[in-house]
PDB file of C-alpha atoms in Angstrom:
ATOM      1  CA  MET U 267      36.450  -6.557  -3.257  1.00 51.00           C
ATOM      2  CA  ASN U 268      32.784  -7.252  -3.967  1.00 67.00           C
ATOM      3  CA  THR U 269      31.227 -10.587  -3.097  1.00 89.00           C
ATOM      4  CA  ASP U 270      30.617 -11.606  -6.741  1.00 92.00           C
ATOM      5  CA  LYS U 271      34.311 -11.195  -7.498  1.00 93.00           C
ATOM      6  CA  ILE U 272      35.269 -13.198  -4.401  1.00 93.00           C
ATOM      7  CA  LEU U 273      32.825 -15.926  -5.394  1.00 93.00           C
ATOM      8  CA  VAL U 274      34.210 -16.093  -8.947  1.00 94.00           C
ATOM      9  CA  LYS U 275      37.754 -16.308  -7.590  1.00 94.00           C
ATOM     10  CA  GLN U 276      36.768 -19.196  -5.290  1.00 94.00           C
ATOM     11  CA  ILE U 277      35.010 -21.036  -8.131  1.00 94.00           C
ATOM     12  CA  LEU U 278      38.075 -20.658 -10.335  1.00 94.00           C
ATOM     13  CA  GLU U 279      40.223 -21.986  -7.483  1.00 94.00           C
ATOM     14  CA  GLY U 280      38.230 -25.241  -7.567  1.00 93.00           C
ATOM     15  CA  LYS U 281      35.161 -24.663  -5.396  1.00 94.00           C
ATOM     16  CA  THR U 282      32.821 -25.256  -8.340  1.00 92.00           C
ATOM     17  CA  GLU U 283      29.877 -26.016  -6.044  1.00 93.00           C
ATOM     18  CA  LEU U 284      29.750 -22.266  -5.320  1.00 93.00           C
ATOM     19  CA  PHE U 285      28.574 -21.634  -8.884  1.00 95.00           C
ATOM     20  CA  THR U 286      25.073 -22.401  -7.594  1.00 95.00           C
ATOM     21  CA  GLU U 287      25.345 -19.237  -5.499  1.00 94.00           C
ATOM     22  CA  LEU U 288      25.985 -17.149  -8.629  1.00 93.00           C
ATOM     23  CA  VAL U 289      23.022 -18.785 -10.337  1.00 95.00           C
ATOM     24  CA  ASN U 290      20.821 -18.047  -7.320  1.00 95.00           C
ATOM     25  CA  ARG U 291      21.929 -14.395  -7.319  1.00 95.00           C
ATOM     26  CA  TYR U 292      21.349 -13.753 -11.017  1.00 96.00           C
ATOM     27  CA  TYR U 293      18.843 -16.254 -12.433  1.00 96.00           C
ATOM     28  CA  SER U 294      15.711 -14.209 -11.763  1.00 94.00           C
ATOM     29  CA  LYS U 295      17.395 -10.959 -12.896  1.00 94.00           C
ATOM     30  CA  ILE U 296      18.530 -12.514 -16.177  1.00 95.00           C
ATOM     31  CA  THR U 297      15.196 -14.257 -16.805  1.00 94.00           C
ATOM     32  CA  SER U 298      13.270 -11.079 -16.031  1.00 91.00           C
ATOM     33  CA  PHE U 299      15.516  -9.028 -18.325  1.00 92.00           C
ATOM     34  CA  ILE U 300      15.012 -11.482 -21.186  1.00 92.00           C
ATOM     35  CA  MET U 301      11.240 -11.499 -20.659  1.00 90.00           C
ATOM     36  CA  LYS U 302      11.184  -7.686 -20.716  1.00 87.00           C
ATOM     37  CA  MET U 303      12.752  -7.991 -24.167  1.00 87.00           C
ATOM     38  CA  ASN U 304       9.404  -9.609 -25.195  1.00 82.00           C
ATOM     39  CA  VAL U 305      10.529 -13.229 -25.016  1.00 87.00           C
ATOM     40  CA  ASN U 306       7.950 -15.695 -23.718  1.00 87.00           C
ATOM     41  CA  ARG U 307       8.477 -17.188 -20.272  1.00 89.00           C
ATOM     42  CA  GLU U 308       9.563 -20.685 -21.373  1.00 91.00           C
ATOM     43  CA  ASP U 309      12.055 -19.417 -23.943  1.00 90.00           C
ATOM     44  CA  ALA U 310      13.348 -16.882 -21.401  1.00 92.00           C
ATOM     45  CA  LYS U 311      14.044 -19.693 -18.939  1.00 93.00           C
ATOM     46  CA  ASP U 312      15.819 -21.691 -21.659  1.00 93.00           C
ATOM     47  CA  LEU U 313      17.889 -18.666 -22.654  1.00 94.00           C
ATOM     48  CA  ALA U 314      18.773 -17.967 -19.018  1.00 95.00           C
ATOM     49  CA  GLN U 315      20.046 -21.534 -18.700  1.00 95.00           C
ATOM     50  CA  GLU U 316      22.075 -21.046 -21.863  1.00 95.00           C
ATOM     51  CA  VAL U 317      23.521 -17.843 -20.367  1.00 96.00           C
ATOM     52  CA  PHE U 318      24.630 -19.701 -17.234  1.00 97.00           C
ATOM     53  CA  VAL U 319      26.216 -22.492 -19.264  1.00 96.00           C
ATOM     54  CA  LYS U 320      28.207 -19.841 -21.145  1.00 96.00           C
ATOM     55  CA  VAL U 321      29.106 -18.111 -17.887  1.00 96.00           C
ATOM     56  CA  TYR U 322      30.351 -21.374 -16.373  1.00 95.00           C
ATOM     57  CA  ASN U 323      32.343 -22.327 -19.478  1.00 95.00           C
ATOM     58  CA  ASN U 324      33.906 -18.868 -19.770  1.00 95.00           C
ATOM     59  CA  LEU U 325      34.314 -17.886 -16.137  1.00 95.00           C
ATOM     60  CA  TYR U 326      38.082 -17.964 -16.540  1.00 94.00           C
ATOM     61  CA  LYS U 327      37.716 -15.099 -19.079  1.00 94.00           C
ATOM     62  CA  TYR U 328      35.979 -12.846 -16.576  1.00 94.00           C
ATOM     63  CA  ASP U 329      37.997  -9.677 -15.981  1.00 91.00           C
ATOM     64  CA  ASP U 330      37.493  -8.521 -12.402  1.00 87.00           C
ATOM     65  CA  ARG U 331      37.996  -4.896 -13.440  1.00 87.00           C
ATOM     66  CA  TRP U 332      34.341  -5.141 -14.550  1.00 85.00           C
ATOM     67  CA  GLN U 333      31.375  -5.618 -12.302  1.00 89.00           C
ATOM     68  CA  PHE U 334      30.226  -9.227 -12.568  1.00 93.00           C
ATOM     69  CA  SER U 335      26.665  -8.016 -13.257  1.00 92.00           C
ATOM     70  CA  THR U 336      27.937  -6.102 -16.300  1.00 92.00           C
ATOM     71  CA  TRP U 337      29.669  -9.178 -17.644  1.00 94.00           C
ATOM     72  CA  ILE U 338      26.695 -11.499 -17.173  1.00 95.00           C
ATOM     73  CA  PHE U 339      24.228  -9.038 -18.758  1.00 95.00           C
ATOM     74  CA  LYS U 340      26.573  -8.711 -21.748  1.00 94.00           C
ATOM     75  CA  ILE U 341      26.465 -12.492 -22.119  1.00 96.00           C
ATOM     76  CA  ALA U 342      22.661 -12.386 -21.808  1.00 95.00           C
ATOM     77  CA  ILE U 343      22.357  -9.734 -24.531  1.00 94.00           C
ATOM     78  CA  ASN U 344      24.677 -11.629 -26.865  1.00 93.00           C
ATOM     79  CA  THR U 345      22.809 -14.892 -26.210  1.00 94.00           C
ATOM     80  CA  LEU U 346      19.522 -13.151 -26.946  1.00 91.00           C
ATOM     81  CA  ARG U 347      20.912 -11.706 -30.202  1.00 89.00           C
ATOM     82  CA  ASP U 348      22.310 -15.083 -31.275  1.00 89.00           C
ATOM     83  CA  SER U 349      19.035 -16.804 -30.524  1.00 87.00           C
ATOM     84  CA  LYS U 350      17.100 -14.153 -32.413  1.00 81.00           C
ATOM     85  CA  LYS U 351      19.378 -14.682 -35.435  1.00 79.00           C
ATOM     86  CA  ARG U 352      18.677 -18.417 -35.244  1.00 78.00           C
ATOM     87  CA  LYS U 353      14.977 -17.600 -34.799  1.00 71.00           C
ATOM     88  CA  GLN U 354      14.752 -20.085 -31.946  1.00 56.00           C
ATOM     89  CA  ILE U 355      12.695 -17.923 -29.625  1.00 56.00           C
ATOM     90  CA  LYS U 356       9.138 -16.714 -29.758  1.00 53.00           C
ATOM     91  CA  TYR U 357       8.488 -13.083 -28.991  1.00 51.00           C
ATOM     92  CA  GLU U 358       5.249 -12.241 -27.299  1.00 49.00           C
ATOM     93  CA  GLU U 359       3.520  -9.767 -25.083  1.00 44.00           C
ATOM     94  CA  LEU U 360       5.102  -8.909 -21.772  1.00 41.00           C
ATOM     95  CA  ASN U 361       3.848 -11.378 -19.207  1.00 42.00           C
ATOM     96  CA  ASP U 362       6.090 -10.327 -16.370  1.00 41.00           C
ATOM     97  CA  TYR U 363       3.321  -8.620 -14.453  1.00 41.00           C
ATOM     98  CA  SER U 364       0.552 -10.838 -13.136  1.00 42.00           C
ATOM     99  CA  ILE U 365      -2.767  -9.589 -11.876  1.00 40.00           C
ATOM    100  CA  ASP U 366      -3.878 -11.058  -8.581  1.00 43.00           C
ATOM    101  CA  SER U 367      -7.639 -10.961  -8.103  1.00 43.00           C
ATOM    102  CA  LYS U 368      -7.263 -11.241  -4.311  1.00 47.00           C
ATOM    103  CA  THR U 369      -5.376  -7.980  -3.929  1.00 49.00           C
ATOM    104  CA  PHE U 370      -7.003  -5.775  -6.587  1.00 48.00           C
ATOM    105  CA  LEU U 371     -10.544  -4.585  -7.114  1.00 54.00           C
ATOM    106  CA  PRO U 372     -11.947  -5.041 -10.652  1.00 57.00           C
ATOM    107  CA  GLU U 373     -11.239  -1.367 -11.495  1.00 59.00           C
ATOM    108  CA  GLU U 374      -7.642  -1.756 -10.301  1.00 57.00           C
ATOM    109  CA  GLN U 375      -7.256  -4.933 -12.340  1.00 54.00           C
ATOM    110  CA  LEU U 376      -8.388  -3.100 -15.469  1.00 55.00           C
ATOM    111  CA  GLU U 377      -5.967  -0.255 -14.757  1.00 55.00           C
ATOM    112  CA  LYS U 378      -3.048  -2.702 -14.249  1.00 55.00           C
ATOM    113  CA  LEU U 379      -3.962  -4.478 -17.487  1.00 55.00           C
ATOM    114  CA  TYR U 380      -4.069  -1.142 -19.324  1.00 55.00           C
ATOM    115  CA  GLN U 381      -0.676  -0.171 -17.855  1.00 58.00           C
ATOM    116  CA  LYS U 382       0.799  -3.542 -18.850  1.00 58.00           C
ATOM    117  CA  GLU U 383      -0.435  -3.165 -22.423  1.00 65.00           C
ATOM    118  CA  LEU U 384       0.822   0.422 -22.591  1.00 63.00           C
ATOM    119  CA  LEU U 385       4.242  -0.588 -21.227  1.00 66.00           C
ATOM    120  CA  GLU U 386       4.456  -3.329 -23.839  1.00 68.00           C
ATOM    121  CA  LYS U 387       3.550  -0.879 -26.601  1.00 71.00           C
ATOM    122  CA  ILE U 388       6.093   1.652 -25.357  1.00 73.00           C
ATOM    123  CA  LEU U 389       8.944  -0.856 -25.099  1.00 74.00           C
ATOM    124  CA  THR U 390       8.254  -2.477 -28.470  1.00 76.00           C
ATOM    125  CA  SER U 391       8.384   0.955 -30.142  1.00 77.00           C
ATOM    126  CA  LEU U 392      12.109   1.187 -29.335  1.00 83.00           C
ATOM    127  CA  GLU U 393      15.098  -0.273 -31.171  1.00 87.00           C
ATOM    128  CA  GLU U 394      16.324  -3.507 -29.537  1.00 87.00           C
ATOM    129  CA  ASP U 395      19.577  -2.023 -28.213  1.00 90.00           C
ATOM    130  CA  VAL U 396      17.895   1.093 -26.835  1.00 89.00           C
ATOM    131  CA  LYS U 397      15.176  -1.039 -25.237  1.00 88.00           C
ATOM    132  CA  ALA U 398      17.889  -3.168 -23.600  1.00 90.00           C
ATOM    133  CA  MET U 399      19.673  -0.031 -22.388  1.00 91.00           C
ATOM    134  CA  ILE U 400      16.487   1.319 -20.804  1.00 87.00           C
ATOM    135  CA  ILE U 401      15.658  -1.997 -19.157  1.00 87.00           C
ATOM    136  CA  LEU U 402      19.203  -2.343 -17.823  1.00 89.00           C
ATOM    137  CA  ARG U 403      19.166   1.227 -16.518  1.00 89.00           C
ATOM    138  CA  TYR U 404      15.710   1.439 -14.945  1.00 84.00           C
ATOM    139  CA  TYR U 405      14.822  -2.156 -14.102  1.00 84.00           C
ATOM    140  CA  ASN U 406      18.245  -3.582 -13.316  1.00 85.00           C
ATOM    141  CA  GLU U 407      19.700  -0.282 -12.056  1.00 86.00           C
ATOM    142  CA  LEU U 408      22.999  -0.543 -13.925  1.00 89.00           C
ATOM    143  CA  SER U 409      25.025   2.646 -14.281  1.00 91.00           C
ATOM    144  CA  PHE U 410      25.631   4.295 -17.647  1.00 93.00           C
ATOM    145  CA  LYS U 411      29.249   3.205 -17.297  1.00 93.00           C
ATOM    146  CA  GLU U 412      28.256  -0.452 -16.853  1.00 92.00           C
ATOM    147  CA  ILE U 413      25.824  -0.294 -19.776  1.00 93.00           C
ATOM    148  CA  GLY U 414      28.552   1.369 -21.849  1.00 92.00           C
ATOM    149  CA  GLU U 415      30.875  -1.545 -21.090  1.00 91.00           C
ATOM    150  CA  ILE U 416      28.187  -3.984 -22.246  1.00 92.00           C
ATOM    151  CA  PHE U 417      27.576  -2.179 -25.541  1.00 93.00           C
ATOM    152  CA  LYS U 418      31.211  -1.016 -26.002  1.00 91.00           C
ATOM    153  CA  LYS U 419      30.173   2.650 -26.030  1.00 93.00           C
ATOM    154  CA  SER U 420      31.046   5.567 -23.814  1.00 94.00           C
ATOM    155  CA  PRO U 421      28.833   6.266 -20.786  1.00 93.00           C
ATOM    156  CA  ALA U 422      28.022   9.656 -22.323  1.00 95.00           C
ATOM    157  CA  SER U 423      26.835   7.985 -25.526  1.00 94.00           C
ATOM    158  CA  ILE U 424      24.620   5.580 -23.564  1.00 93.00           C
ATOM    159  CA  LYS U 425      23.209   8.409 -21.465  1.00 94.00           C
ATOM    160  CA  MET U 426      22.420  10.405 -24.613  1.00 94.00           C
ATOM    161  CA  LYS U 427      20.653   7.439 -26.249  1.00 92.00           C
ATOM    162  CA  VAL U 428      18.578   6.802 -23.123  1.00 90.00           C
ATOM    163  CA  LEU U 429      17.705  10.491 -22.712  1.00 89.00           C
ATOM    164  CA  ARG U 430      16.710  10.793 -26.387  1.00 89.00           C
ATOM    165  CA  ALA U 431      14.553   7.681 -26.088  1.00 86.00           C
ATOM    166  CA  ARG U 432      12.925   9.055 -22.920  1.00 83.00           C
ATOM    167  CA  LYS U 433      12.243  12.366 -24.650  1.00 85.00           C
ATOM    168  CA  LYS U 434      10.741  10.571 -27.652  1.00 82.00           C
ATOM    169  CA  LEU U 435       8.616   8.369 -25.394  1.00 79.00           C
ATOM    170  CA  CYS U 436       7.413  11.371 -23.377  1.00 79.00           C
ATOM    171  CA  LYS U 437       6.459  13.160 -26.571  1.00 79.00           C
ATOM    172  CA  THR U 438       4.647  10.118 -27.951  1.00 76.00           C
ATOM    173  CA  TYR U 439       3.086   8.676 -24.794  1.00 72.00           C
ATOM    174  CA  GLY U 440       3.167  11.520 -22.265  1.00 69.00           C
ATOM    175  CA  ASN U 441      -0.464  12.520 -22.667  1.00 61.00           C
ATOM    176  CA  ILE U 442      -1.635   8.924 -22.419  1.00 59.00           C
ATOM    177  CA  LEU U 443       0.383   8.268 -19.264  1.00 53.00           C
ATOM    178  CA  GLU U 444      -0.947  11.275 -17.410  1.00 54.00           C
ATOM    179  CA  GLY U 445      -4.462  11.324 -18.845  1.00 51.00           C
ATOM    180  CA  GLY U 446      -3.885  14.482 -20.815  1.00 43.00           C
ATOM    181  CA  GLY U 447      -0.955  16.120 -19.003  1.00 41.00           C
ATOM    182  CA  TYR U 448       2.683  15.965 -19.996  1.00 40.00           C
ATOM    183  CA  TYR U 449       4.592  13.288 -18.104  1.00 41.00           C
ATOM    184  CA  GLU U 450       8.350  13.322 -17.563  1.00 42.00           C
ATOM    185  CA  MET U 451       9.694   9.784 -17.428  1.00 41.00           C
TER     186      MET U 451
END
């Protein structure tokens, strides 16, 4: 049995102080995911807190046949959708990548800035669900099966959507990414 499932079981048995451990394990992952969906840092933190309130209040509904990470990301996606419907969050440029002047030369800083802007442009060109699927797959390293459980689609369907999006992105941005050559993502 994985440690998340053991932790959830202990929390449900009355050791509620252990919920802090779940928060510590997932807070930065959830916040980072939300920010990659073009939500500003402050709103992302607020949404992450809202996600953990929902997790705590609904922990008894968790089905341990699922990975806990799958369940919490599903809550994060639904919270993000609900918030977007209520128009309570501000979308902005990706700010997840900071440039540190101590570790990069000016040319490297310009290149990182260019890459950040290009990444933002690439991600915002995708539909919200497909963008979430790509972020969950490549940033959070969830399997197609786990992503399928989140979106209530088959793993094959998720894989096809991600592969089509990658193909489209390679066609559109491949030359830019490789300075003229075709780039397989």
